[in-house]
Coordinates of C-alpha atoms in Angstrom, one line a residue:
X54 CA 0.0 0.0 0.0
X55 CA 1.5 3.3 -1.1
X56 CA 1.9 6.4 1.0
X57 CA -1.4 8.2 1.3
X58 CA -3.5 5.2 0.3
X59 CA -6.5 4.5 2.5
X60 CA -6.6 1.1 4.1
X61 CA -9.9 -0.5 2.8
X62 CA -10.0 -3.1 5.6
X63 CA -12.4 -1.2 7.9
X64 CA -14.8 -0.7 5.1
X65 CA -14.7 -4.4 4.2
X66 CA -15.3 -5.3 7.8
X67 CA -18.3 -3.1 7.9
X68 CA -19.6 -4.7 4.7
X69 CA -19.2 -8.2 6.2
X70 CA -21.0 -7.2 9.3
X71 CA -23.8 -5.6 7.3
X72 CA -24.3 -8.7 5.1
X73 CA -24.4 -10.8 8.3
X74 CA -27.1 -8.6 9.8
X75 CA -29.1 -8.8 6.6
X76 CA -28.9 -12.6 6.8
X77 CA -30.0 -12.4 10.4
X78 CA -33.0 -10.4 9.5
X79 CA -33.9 -12.6 6.5
X80 CA -33.7 -15.7 8.8
X81 CA -35.8 -14.1 11.5
X82 CA -38.6 -12.8 9.4
X83 CA -40.5 -16.1 9.1
X84 CA -40.5 -16.5 12.9
X85 CA -41.7 -13.0 13.8
X86 CA -45.4 -13.6 12.9
X87 CA -45.8 -16.3 15.6
X88 CA -47.5 -18.7 13.2
X89 CA -46.6 -22.2 12.4
X90 CA -45.3 -23.0 8.9
X91 CA -46.5 -26.0 6.9
X92 CA -43.9 -28.6 6.2
X93 CA -43.6 -32.4 5.9
X94 CA -43.4 -33.3 9.6
X95 CA -44.9 -30.2 11.3
X96 CA -48.0 -32.0 12.6
X97 CA -46.0 -34.8 14.2
X98 CA -43.6 -32.4 15.9
X99 CA -46.3 -30.2 17.3
X100 CA -48.0 -33.3 18.8
X101 CA -44.6 -34.3 20.2
X102 CA -44.1 -30.8 21.6
X103 CA -47.4 -31.0 23.4
X104 CA -47.1 -34.6 24.6
X105 CA -43.5 -34.2 25.8
X106 CA -44.4 -31.1 27.8
X107 CA -47.4 -32.9 29.4
X108 CA -45.3 -35.9 30.3
X109 CA -42.7 -33.7 32.0
X110 CA -45.4 -31.8 33.8
X111 CA -46.7 -35.1 35.2
X112 CA -43.2 -35.9 36.5
X113 CA -42.1 -38.4 33.9
X114 CA -38.3 -38.1 33.6
X115 CA -36.7 -39.2 31.4
X116 CA -39.7 -39.0 29.0
X117 CA -40.3 -42.2 27.1
X118 CA -44.0 -42.4 26.5
X119 CA -46.5 -39.7 25.5
X120 CA -50.2 -39.7 24.5
X121 CA -51.3 -38.6 21.0
X122 CA -54.4 -36.6 20.4
X123 CA -57.0 -39.3 21.2
X124 CA -57.4 -41.4 24.4
X125 CA -56.2 -45.0 23.8
X126 CA -53.0 -44.3 21.8
X127 CA -49.9 -44.6 24.0
X128 CA -46.8 -43.7 21.9
X129 CA -43.4 -45.0 23.1
X130 CA -41.6 -42.8 20.6
X131 CA -39.1 -41.2 23.0
X132 CA -37.7 -44.6 24.0
X133 CA -36.2 -44.4 20.5
X134 CA -36.6 -41.0 18.9
X135 CA -34.2 -38.2 19.8
X136 CA -35.6 -36.1 22.7
X137 CA -33.3 -33.1 22.9
X138 CA -35.4 -30.6 20.8
X139 CA -38.4 -31.3 23.0
X140 CA -36.5 -30.7 26.2
X141 CA -35.8 -27.2 24.9
X142 CA -39.4 -26.6 23.8
X143 CA -40.6 -27.7 27.2
X144 CA -38.2 -25.4 28.9
X145 CA -39.7 -22.5 26.9
X146 CA -43.2 -23.7 27.7
X147 CA -42.4 -23.8 31.4
X148 CA -41.2 -20.2 31.1
X149 CA -44.7 -19.2 29.9
X150 CA -44.6 -19.4 26.1
X151 CA -47.3 -21.1 24.1
X152 CA -46.6 -24.4 22.3
X153 CA -46.2 -22.5 19.0
X154 CA -44.0 -19.9 20.5
X155 CA -41.8 -22.5 22.2
X156 CA -41.5 -24.4 18.9
X157 CA -40.5 -21.3 16.9
X158 CA -38.1 -20.0 19.5
X159 CA -36.3 -23.3 19.7
X160 CA -35.9 -23.5 15.9
X161 CA -34.8 -19.9 15.6
X162 CA -32.3 -20.3 18.4
X163 CA -30.8 -23.5 16.8
X164 CA -30.4 -21.7 13.5
X165 CA -28.5 -18.8 15.2
X166 CA -26.5 -21.2 17.3
X167 CA -25.3 -23.1 14.2
X168 CA -23.7 -19.9 12.9
X169 CA -22.3 -18.8 16.2
X170 CA -20.6 -22.1 16.9
X171 CA -19.4 -22.4 13.4
X172 CA -17.7 -19.0 13.8
X173 CA -16.2 -19.9 17.1
X174 CA -14.8 -23.2 15.7
X175 CA -13.4 -21.9 12.4
X176 CA -11.9 -18.9 14.2
X177 CA -9.7 -21.3 16.1
X178 CA -7.9 -22.1 12.8
X179 CA -8.7 -19.5 10.1
X180 CA -9.0 -16.2 12.0
X181 CA -12.2 -14.0 12.3
X182 CA -13.1 -13.0 8.7
X183 CA -12.9 -16.5 7.2
X184 CA -14.8 -17.8 10.3
X185 CA -17.5 -15.3 9.6
X186 CA -17.8 -16.5 6.0
X187 CA -18.0 -20.2 7.1
X188 CA -20.7 -19.3 9.6
X189 CA -22.6 -17.3 6.9
X190 CA -22.4 -20.2 4.4
X191 CA -23.4 -22.8 6.9
X192 CA -26.5 -20.8 8.1
X193 CA -27.7 -20.1 4.5
X194 CA -26.8 -23.5 3.0
X195 CA -29.8 -24.7 0.9
X196 CA -30.1 -28.1 2.7
X197 CA -30.1 -26.2 6.0
X198 CA -33.1 -24.3 4.7
X199 CA -34.7 -27.6 3.5
X200 CA -34.3 -29.1 6.9
X201 CA -36.5 -26.4 8.5
X202 CA -38.9 -25.1 5.8
X203 CA -39.4 -28.2 3.6
X204 CA -38.9 -31.2 5.8
X205 CA -39.3 -29.6 9.3
X206 CA -36.9 -32.2 10.6
X207 CA -36.3 -30.5 14.0
X208 CA -34.0 -33.1 15.4
X209 CA -31.7 -33.1 12.4
X210 CA -31.8 -29.3 12.4
X211 CA -30.8 -29.1 16.1
X212 CA -28.0 -31.7 15.6
X213 CA -26.6 -29.6 12.8
X214 CA -26.3 -26.7 15.3
X215 CA -24.5 -29.0 17.8
X216 CA -21.9 -30.2 15.2
X217 CA -19.7 -27.1 15.2
X218 CA -20.4 -26.7 18.9
X219 CA -18.8 -30.2 19.5
X220 CA -15.8 -29.3 17.4
X221 CA -15.3 -26.0 19.1
X222 CA -15.5 -27.6 22.5
X223 CA -13.0 -30.3 21.6
X224 CA -10.6 -27.6 20.4
X225 CA -11.1 -25.6 23.5
X226 CA -10.6 -28.6 25.8
X227 CA -7.5 -29.6 23.8
X228 CA -5.9 -26.2 24.3
X229 CA -7.1 -25.5 27.8
X230 CA -7.3 -28.7 29.9
X231 CA -9.3 -27.5 32.9
X232 CA -12.6 -28.4 34.6
X233 CA -15.0 -26.1 32.8
X234 CA -14.0 -27.0 29.2
X235 CA -14.2 -30.7 30.2
X236 CA -17.7 -30.2 31.6
X237 CA -18.8 -28.2 28.6
X238 CA -17.4 -30.7 26.1
X239 CA -19.2 -33.6 27.8
X240 CA -22.5 -31.8 28.0
X241 CA -22.4 -30.5 24.5
X242 CA -21.5 -33.9 23.1
X243 CA -24.3 -35.5 25.1
X244 CA -26.7 -32.9 23.7
X245 CA -25.5 -33.8 20.2
X246 CA -26.1 -37.5 20.8
X247 CA -29.6 -36.8 22.1
X248 CA -30.5 -34.5 19.1
X249 CA -30.5 -36.9 16.2
X250 CA -29.6 -40.6 16.0
X251 CA -28.6 -40.7 12.3
X252 CA -26.5 -37.5 12.4
X253 CA -24.8 -38.8 15.5
X254 CA -23.5 -41.8 13.5
X255 CA -22.8 -39.6 10.5
X256 CA -20.6 -37.0 12.3
X257 CA -18.8 -39.3 14.8
X258 CA -16.1 -40.1 12.2
X259 CA -15.7 -36.4 11.6
X260 CA -15.1 -35.7 15.3
X261 CA -12.6 -38.6 15.5
X262 CA -10.8 -37.3 12.3
X263 CA -10.5 -33.9 13.9
X264 CA -9.1 -35.4 17.1
X265 CA -6.5 -37.3 15.1
X266 CA -5.6 -34.1 13.3
X267 CA -5.1 -32.3 16.7
X268 CA -2.9 -35.2 17.9
X269 CA -0.9 -35.1 14.7
X270 CA -0.4 -31.4 15.1
X271 CA 0.7 -31.4 18.7
X272 CA 2.0 -35.0 19.2
X273 CA 0.7 -34.8 22.8
X274 CA -1.0 -37.6 24.8
X275 CA -2.3 -35.6 27.7
X276 CA -4.9 -33.6 25.7
X277 CA -5.9 -36.7 23.9
X278 CA -6.6 -38.5 27.2
X279 CA -8.6 -35.5 28.4
X280 CA -10.7 -35.3 25.2
X281 CA -11.4 -39.1 25.4
X282 CA -12.5 -38.7 29.0
X283 CA -14.9 -35.9 28.1
X284 CA -16.4 -37.9 25.2
X285 CA -16.8 -40.9 27.5
X286 CA -18.7 -38.7 30.0
X287 CA -20.8 -37.5 27.1
X288 CA -21.7 -41.0 26.1
X289 CA -22.5 -41.8 29.8
X290 CA -24.8 -38.8 30.1
X291 CA -26.8 -39.9 27.0
X292 CA -26.7 -43.6 28.0
X293 CA -30.3 -43.5 29.4
X294 CA -31.5 -43.0 25.9
X295 CA -28.8 -44.6 23.7
X296 CA -28.8 -48.0 25.3
X297 CA -32.6 -48.7 25.3
X298 CA -32.8 -47.3 21.8
X299 CA -30.4 -49.9 20.6
X300 CA -31.2 -52.8 22.8
X301 CA -35.0 -52.5 22.7
X302 CA -35.6 -51.6 19.0
X303 CA -37.2 -55.0 18.6
X304 CA -40.1 -54.0 20.8
X305 CA -41.5 -51.7 18.0
X306 CA -42.3 -51.8 14.3
X307 CA -39.1 -49.9 13.5
X308 CA -37.9 -52.3 10.8
X309 CA -41.0 -51.2 8.8
X310 CA -39.4 -47.8 8.3
X311 CA -36.8 -49.4 6.0
X312 CA -39.3 -50.5 3.4
X313 CA -41.0 -48.6 0.5
X314 CA -40.3 -44.9 0.7
X315 CA -37.9 -45.5 3.5
X316 CA -35.7 -47.9 1.5
X317 CA -32.4 -46.2 0.7
X318 CA -32.4 -47.8 -2.7
X319 CA -35.3 -45.6 -3.7
X320 CA -33.7 -42.4 -2.5
X321 CA -30.4 -41.8 -4.2
X322 CA -29.8 -38.3 -5.6
X323 CA -29.1 -37.8 -9.3
X324 CA -25.8 -36.0 -10.0
X325 CA -27.5 -33.1 -11.8
X326 CA -29.8 -32.5 -8.9
X327 CA -26.8 -31.3 -6.8
X328 CA -26.4 -28.4 -9.3
X329 CA -30.1 -27.6 -9.9
X330 CA -31.5 -24.4 -8.6
X331 CA -35.1 -25.6 -8.6
X332 CA -37.1 -25.4 -5.3
X333 CA -40.1 -27.2 -4.1
X334 CA -41.9 -28.4 -1.0
X335 CA -42.9 -32.0 -1.9
X336 CA -41.2 -35.2 -0.8
X337 CA -38.5 -37.5 -2.2
X338 CA -39.4 -40.0 -4.9
X339 CA -37.4 -42.6 -6.8
X340 CA -35.6 -41.3 -9.8
X341 CA -34.7 -37.7 -10.7
X342 CA -38.2 -36.1 -10.7
X343 CA -38.3 -35.0 -7.1
X344 CA -40.1 -31.8 -6.2
X345 CA -37.9 -31.5 -3.1
X346 CA -34.6 -29.6 -3.6
X347 CA -31.3 -31.5 -3.3
X348 CA -28.9 -28.7 -4.5
X349 CA -25.7 -28.1 -2.7
X350 CA -25.8 -24.5 -3.9
X351 CA -23.8 -22.7 -6.6
X352 CA -22.0 -20.5 -4.1
X353 CA -21.0 -23.6 -2.1
X354 CA -19.8 -25.4 -5.3
X355 CA -17.7 -22.3 -6.1
X356 CA -16.2 -22.3 -2.7
X357 CA -15.2 -26.0 -3.0
X358 CA -13.6 -25.4 -6.4
X359 CA -11.8 -22.3 -5.2
X360 CA -10.6 -24.1 -2.1
X361 CA -9.3 -27.0 -4.2
X362 CA -7.4 -24.8 -6.5
X363 CA -5.7 -22.8 -3.9
X364 CA -5.1 -25.9 -1.8
X365 CA -3.2 -27.5 -4.6
X366 CA -1.1 -24.3 -5.2
X367 CA -0.3 -23.8 -1.6
X368 CA 0.5 -27.5 -1.0
X369 CA 3.3 -27.2 -3.6
X370 CA 4.9 -24.2 -1.9
X371 CA 4.7 -25.0 1.8
X372 CA 3.3 -27.3 4.5
X373 CA 0.9 -25.6 6.9
X374 CA -1.2 -27.2 9.6
X375 CA -4.3 -25.3 8.5
X376 CA -3.6 -26.4 5.0
X377 CA -3.9 -30.0 6.2
X378 CA -7.1 -29.2 8.0
X379 CA -8.6 -27.7 4.8
X380 CA -7.5 -30.8 2.9
X381 CA -9.2 -33.1 5.5
X382 CA -12.5 -31.2 5.1
X383 CA -12.2 -31.5 1.4
X384 CA -11.9 -35.2 1.9
X385 CA -15.0 -35.2 4.1
X386 CA -16.8 -33.3 1.4
X387 CA -15.9 -35.8 -1.3
X388 CA -17.0 -38.7 0.9
X389 CA -20.4 -36.9 1.5
X390 CA -21.0 -36.4 -2.2
X391 CA -20.0 -40.0 -2.8
X392 CA -22.5 -41.3 -0.3
X393 CA -25.3 -39.2 -1.8
X394 CA -24.9 -40.7 -5.3
X395 CA -25.9 -44.2 -6.4
X396 CA -22.3 -45.1 -7.1
X397 CA -22.0 -45.8 -3.3
X398 CA -24.7 -48.4 -3.5
X399 CA -22.2 -51.2 -2.7
X400 CA -21.3 -49.4 0.6
X401 CA -24.9 -49.0 1.6
X402 CA -25.7 -52.6 1.0
X403 CA -22.7 -53.9 3.0
X404 CA -23.1 -51.7 6.1
X405 CA -26.5 -52.6 7.7
X406 CA -26.8 -49.6 10.0
X407 CA -26.7 -47.4 6.9
X408 CA -30.1 -48.8 6.1
X409 CA -31.6 -46.7 8.9
X410 CA -30.3 -43.5 7.2
X411 CA -33.1 -44.2 4.6
X412 CA -32.2 -41.3 2.4
X413 CA -28.8 -40.8 0.9
X414 CA -29.5 -37.1 0.7
X415 CA -29.2 -36.8 4.4
X416 CA -25.5 -36.6 3.7
X417 CA -26.2 -33.1 2.2
X418 CA -25.8 -31.7 5.7
X419 CA -22.3 -33.2 5.9
X420 CA -21.5 -31.7 2.4
X421 CA -22.9 -28.4 3.4
X422 CA -20.9 -28.4 6.6
X423 CA -17.6 -29.3 4.9
X424 CA -18.1 -26.9 2.0
X425 CA -18.9 -24.1 4.4
X426 CA -15.5 -24.7 6.2
X427 CA -13.8 -24.9 2.8
X428 CA -15.2 -21.4 2.0
X429 CA -13.5 -20.1 5.0
X430 CA -10.4 -22.1 4.2
X431 CA -10.3 -20.6 0.7
X432 CA -10.4 -17.1 1.9
X433 CA -7.9 -17.8 4.7
X434 CA -5.3 -19.2 2.2
X435 CA -5.5 -16.0 0.1
X436 CA -2.6 -14.0 1.6
X437 CA -3.4 -10.6 0.1
X438 CA -5.5 -8.9 2.7
X439 CA -7.5 -6.8 0.2
X440 CA -8.2 -9.8 -2.1
X441 CA -9.2 -11.9 0.9
X442 CA -11.9 -9.4 1.9
X443 CA -13.1 -8.9 -1.7
X444 CA -13.4 -12.6 -2.2
X445 CA -15.2 -13.2 1.1
X446 CA -17.7 -10.4 0.7
X447 CA -18.3 -11.5 -2.9
X448 CA -19.1 -15.0 -1.7
X449 CA -21.4 -13.7 1.0
X450 CA -23.2 -11.4 -1.4
X451 CA -23.6 -14.3 -3.9
X452 CA -24.9 -16.7 -1.3
X453 CA -27.4 -14.1 0.0
X454 CA -28.6 -13.4 -3.5
X455 CA -29.0 -17.0 -4.6
X456 CA -30.5 -18.6 -1.4
X457 CA -32.3 -15.9 0.6
X458 CA -35.4 -16.2 -1.7
X459 CA -36.0 -19.7 -0.4
X460 CA -36.0 -18.8 3.3
X461 CA -39.8 -19.1 3.8
X462 CA -42.3 -21.9 4.2
X463 CA -45.0 -22.8 1.6
X464 CA -47.6 -21.2 3.8
X465 CA -48.3 -20.3 7.5
X466 CA -50.8 -21.8 9.9
X467 CA -52.4 -19.3 12.3
X468 CA -52.4 -20.6 15.9
X469 CA -56.2 -20.1 16.2
X470 CA -56.6 -22.9 13.7
X471 CA -54.9 -25.4 16.0
X472 CA -56.9 -27.4 18.6
X473 CA -54.8 -30.0 20.4
X474 CA -57.8 -31.4 22.3
X475 CA -60.0 -32.2 19.4
X476 CA -59.7 -34.7 16.5
X477 CA -59.7 -31.7 14.2
X478 CA -56.2 -30.9 15.2
X479 CA -55.8 -28.5 12.3
X480 CA -59.1 -26.8 11.8
X481 CA -60.1 -26.6 8.1
X482 CA -57.4 -29.1 7.1
X483 CA -58.6 -32.3 8.6
X484 CA -57.5 -34.3 5.5
X485 CA -53.9 -33.4 6.3
X486 CA -54.0 -35.6 9.4
X487 CA -56.8 -38.1 8.7
X488 CA -54.3 -40.9 8.0
X489 CA -51.9 -39.8 10.7
X490 CA -53.8 -41.7 13.4
X491 CA -55.2 -44.7 11.6
X492 CA -52.0 -46.6 10.7
X493 CA -49.6 -48.3 13.0
X494 CA -46.6 -46.1 13.5
X495 CA -43.0 -47.4 13.4
X496 CA -42.6 -46.4 17.1
X497 CA -45.8 -48.1 18.2
X498 CA -45.5 -51.2 20.4
X499 CA -45.0 -54.4 18.5
X500 CA -48.1 -55.8 20.2
X501 CA -50.1 -53.2 18.3
X502 CA -51.0 -54.3 14.7
X503 CA -54.2 -52.4 14.3
X504 CA -55.8 -49.2 15.4
X505 CA -59.4 -48.7 16.4
X506 CA -61.6 -47.3 13.5
X507 CA -63.1 -44.7 15.7
X508 CA -61.0 -43.2 18.5
X509 CA -63.8 -40.9 19.4
X510 CA -65.7 -43.8 20.9
X511 CA -63.0 -44.6 23.4
X512 CA -63.9 -43.2 26.9
X513 CA -61.8 -40.5 28.4
X514 CA -61.0 -42.9 31.3
X515 CA -59.5 -45.3 28.8
X516 CA -61.3 -48.1 30.7
X517 CA -64.3 -50.1 29.5
X518 CA -66.3 -53.1 30.9
X519 CA -66.0 -55.8 28.3
X520 CA -68.0 -58.6 30.1
X521 CA -69.9 -58.6 33.4
X522 CA -71.3 -55.7 35.3
X523 CA -69.1 -53.1 36.9
X524 CA -68.7 -49.4 37.5
X525 CA -65.3 -47.7 36.8
X526 CA -64.2 -44.5 38.5
X527 CA -60.9 -42.7 37.7
X528 CA -59.0 -41.9 40.9
X529 CA -55.8 -40.6 39.3
X530 CA -54.6 -40.5 35.7
X531 CA -51.2 -39.7 34.1
X532 CA -49.5 -41.2 31.1
X533 CA -47.5 -43.7 33.2
X534 CA -49.8 -44.2 36.2
X535 CA -53.6 -44.9 36.0
X536 CA -55.6 -45.6 39.1
X537 CA -59.2 -46.7 39.1
X538 CA -61.9 -47.7 41.6
X539 CA -63.8 -50.7 40.2
X540 CA -67.2 -51.8 41.7
X541 CA -68.0 -55.2 40.2
X542 CA -71.4 -56.9 40.8
X543 CA -69.8 -60.1 39.6
X544 CA -66.5 -61.0 38.0
X545 CA -65.9 -58.5 35.2
X546 CA -63.5 -58.3 32.3
X547 CA -62.1 -54.9 31.7
X548 CA -60.4 -53.5 28.6
X549 CA -57.9 -50.8 29.4
X550 CA -57.1 -48.7 26.4
X551 CA -53.4 -48.7 27.2
X552 CA -51.2 -50.2 24.6
X553 CA -49.0 -52.8 26.2
X554 CA -45.2 -52.2 26.2
X555 CA -42.6 -53.5 28.6
X556 CA -42.9 -52.9 31.5
X557 CA -46.6 -52.1 32.3
X558 CA -47.6 -53.7 35.6
X559 CA -51.1 -54.1 37.0
X560 CA -52.2 -54.4 40.6
X561 CA -55.5 -55.1 42.3
X562 CA -55.7 -53.8 45.8
X563 CA -52.0 -53.3 45.8
X564 CA -51.2 -56.9 44.7
X565 CA -49.7 -57.8 41.4
X566 CA -52.4 -59.2 39.0
X567 CA -52.1 -61.2 35.9
X568 CA -53.4 -59.7 32.7
X569 CA -53.5 -60.5 29.0
X570 CA -52.8 -58.4 25.9
X571 CA -55.6 -58.0 23.3
X572 CA -54.7 -59.5 20.0
X573 CA -54.0 -57.0 17.2
X574 CA -55.0 -53.9 19.2
X575 CA -52.5 -54.5 22.0
X576 CA -54.7 -53.2 24.8
X577 CA -54.5 -54.6 28.4
X578 CA -57.3 -57.0 29.4
X579 CA -57.9 -57.6 33.1
X580 CA -60.3 -59.8 35.0
X581 CA -61.5 -58.1 38.2
X582 CA -63.3 -60.2 40.9
X583 CA -66.6 -59.3 42.4
X584 CA -66.6 -56.5 44.9
X585 CA -65.0 -53.0 45.3
X586 CA -61.3 -52.9 44.2
X587 CA -58.5 -50.5 43.6
X588 CA -56.9 -51.2 40.2
X589 CA -53.7 -49.5 39.2
X590 CA -51.8 -49.6 35.9
X591 CA -48.2 -48.3 36.2
X592 CA -45.4 -48.1 33.7
X593 CA -42.0 -49.1 34.9
X594 CA -38.5 -49.2 33.4
X595 CA -37.2 -52.5 32.1
X596 CA -33.9 -53.8 33.5
X597 CA -32.1 -52.4 30.5
X598 CA -33.7 -48.9 31.0
X599 CA -33.0 -49.0 34.7
X600 CA -29.3 -49.8 34.2
X601 CA -29.0 -47.2 31.5
X602 CA -30.5 -44.6 33.8
X603 CA -28.0 -45.5 36.5
X604 CA -25.1 -45.1 34.0
X605 CA -26.4 -41.6 33.2
X606 CA -26.8 -40.6 36.8
X607 CA -23.4 -41.9 37.8
X608 CA -21.8 -40.2 34.8
X609 CA -23.4 -36.9 35.8
X610 CA -22.2 -37.1 39.3
X611 CA -18.6 -38.1 38.3
X612 CA -18.5 -35.4 35.6
X613 CA -19.3 -32.7 38.2
X614 CA -16.7 -34.1 40.7
X615 CA -14.0 -34.5 38.1
X616 CA -14.7 -31.1 36.6
X617 CA -14.4 -29.5 40.0
X618 CA -11.0 -31.1 40.9
X619 CA -9.6 -31.8 37.4
X620 CA -6.7 -29.4 37.7
X621 CA -5.4 -31.5 40.6
X622 CA -5.7 -34.9 39.0
X623 CA -4.5 -34.5 35.5
X624 CA -2.8 -37.7 34.1
X625 CA 0.8 -37.9 35.3
X626 CA 3.8 -39.0 33.5
X627 CA 3.6 -42.5 34.8
X628 CA 0.1 -42.9 33.3
X629 CA 1.3 -41.6 29.9
X630 CA 4.2 -44.1 30.0
X631 CA 1.7 -47.0 30.6
X632 CA -0.5 -45.9 27.7
X633 CA 2.5 -45.4 25.3

């Protein structure tokens, strides 16, 4: 820069901040009206939000079973389905917000958090401005928008926010081995594991690859041991959910999710779809005629290409640790694209747990994450300061121009059209949910093979005299504990509209009573002798769930203790020698 020239850097910084604020406004606008937006899974999630909050309010913790809209449909979804999003919505509901407000606030917060943590993570390696670009690209990535406004996959969306948070916490713990970073890393990692089962499996190799990179860079065992300890605590905290979800999957119809539209063979993305700029709100179909967008995004493709070119040029001239990191994320990007396309069929067919991914296009979030980091890496590797800012601001402007038009749902649903306590859950759009309640869900008990044709005929008490003469009075009623006073003129057979699932137990006058499970419908059938009796149905943890709960409780206590005293009990030289 010659004498008298004005340094343009402050202007570039102002421009970058301005574009970031514009993105923040564009992202926030759909949430400001306080209305739900229509999307693939919106009805399911709103039912889960309500059911989860009610279960917590009744004292159920951890939440495993909720009720759906109608009496007589016990849903054991949270023994298997990621609960983290609903803990956040329930917290907002306890603070006084409505169900809709809680839902919208949690989604908006996750979106903002994804950018904040991406910035914090990338800044550790590429400095502030490249980190801002990576955060910008991650927040505005087309598939990120698809997750929220097309699919409304709230668990996947929340997990995507946790991914950079985990990487940031790993880096912080690696560099500053003390109690607070250890505690934060374990808690953040547990939150990630509880956010989305599939993304947990998808990103675990990325976390391990990053840890290997840190070890290669520093050649130090002590931070490696500390990080492993934190991850072990994270697994322990999430054990109450992870272990039953794996060990008790055979108690549901979960395998049914792998057939038909859930068969991965029907859901590979065509190569040209990754470059298409078309946008739609329908679902995924076999072939290349989807009305659902699968684009990576032109700006992201450009960032990948630019990063590759400068990566190759820089690699010839010098070796740099951040150059290696950029190369690793380029490798992650290539693997993600490979897994999206049908050329990876042989991999999918040989690894059974990939079947549960169902849709190869889920790997778009991995591609979006890696390409967003590559955008920052590209700008970082440009050594001329002016060119660096020009390139970064150009990419931000291009991304905002190309993608911001899609940051909106197909239409909104006013809150006054929602009635949680009526079969017309969505007033005026009953057809949207008509089939939602009549088929057997993948998370329903395996003893349930058929649903009643008319849920409206089921009494609110969920108890009915099948044979004999008896009066039934409800004494107490929660999702996991149902108490009745039964006055039987003679021996009576009662049908309790409670779907059996291990480990429901029944007592008559405080003593364990044998019961049967109704064929097809899966309801509990109980014979009650003549006279006045107290009948109680109570849901208990199986041995597997009980042990998993203990692991999480012990892990939480140990994590607190170790975090408080960690500075005094770091691994000593003798321990390192043993490990080596």
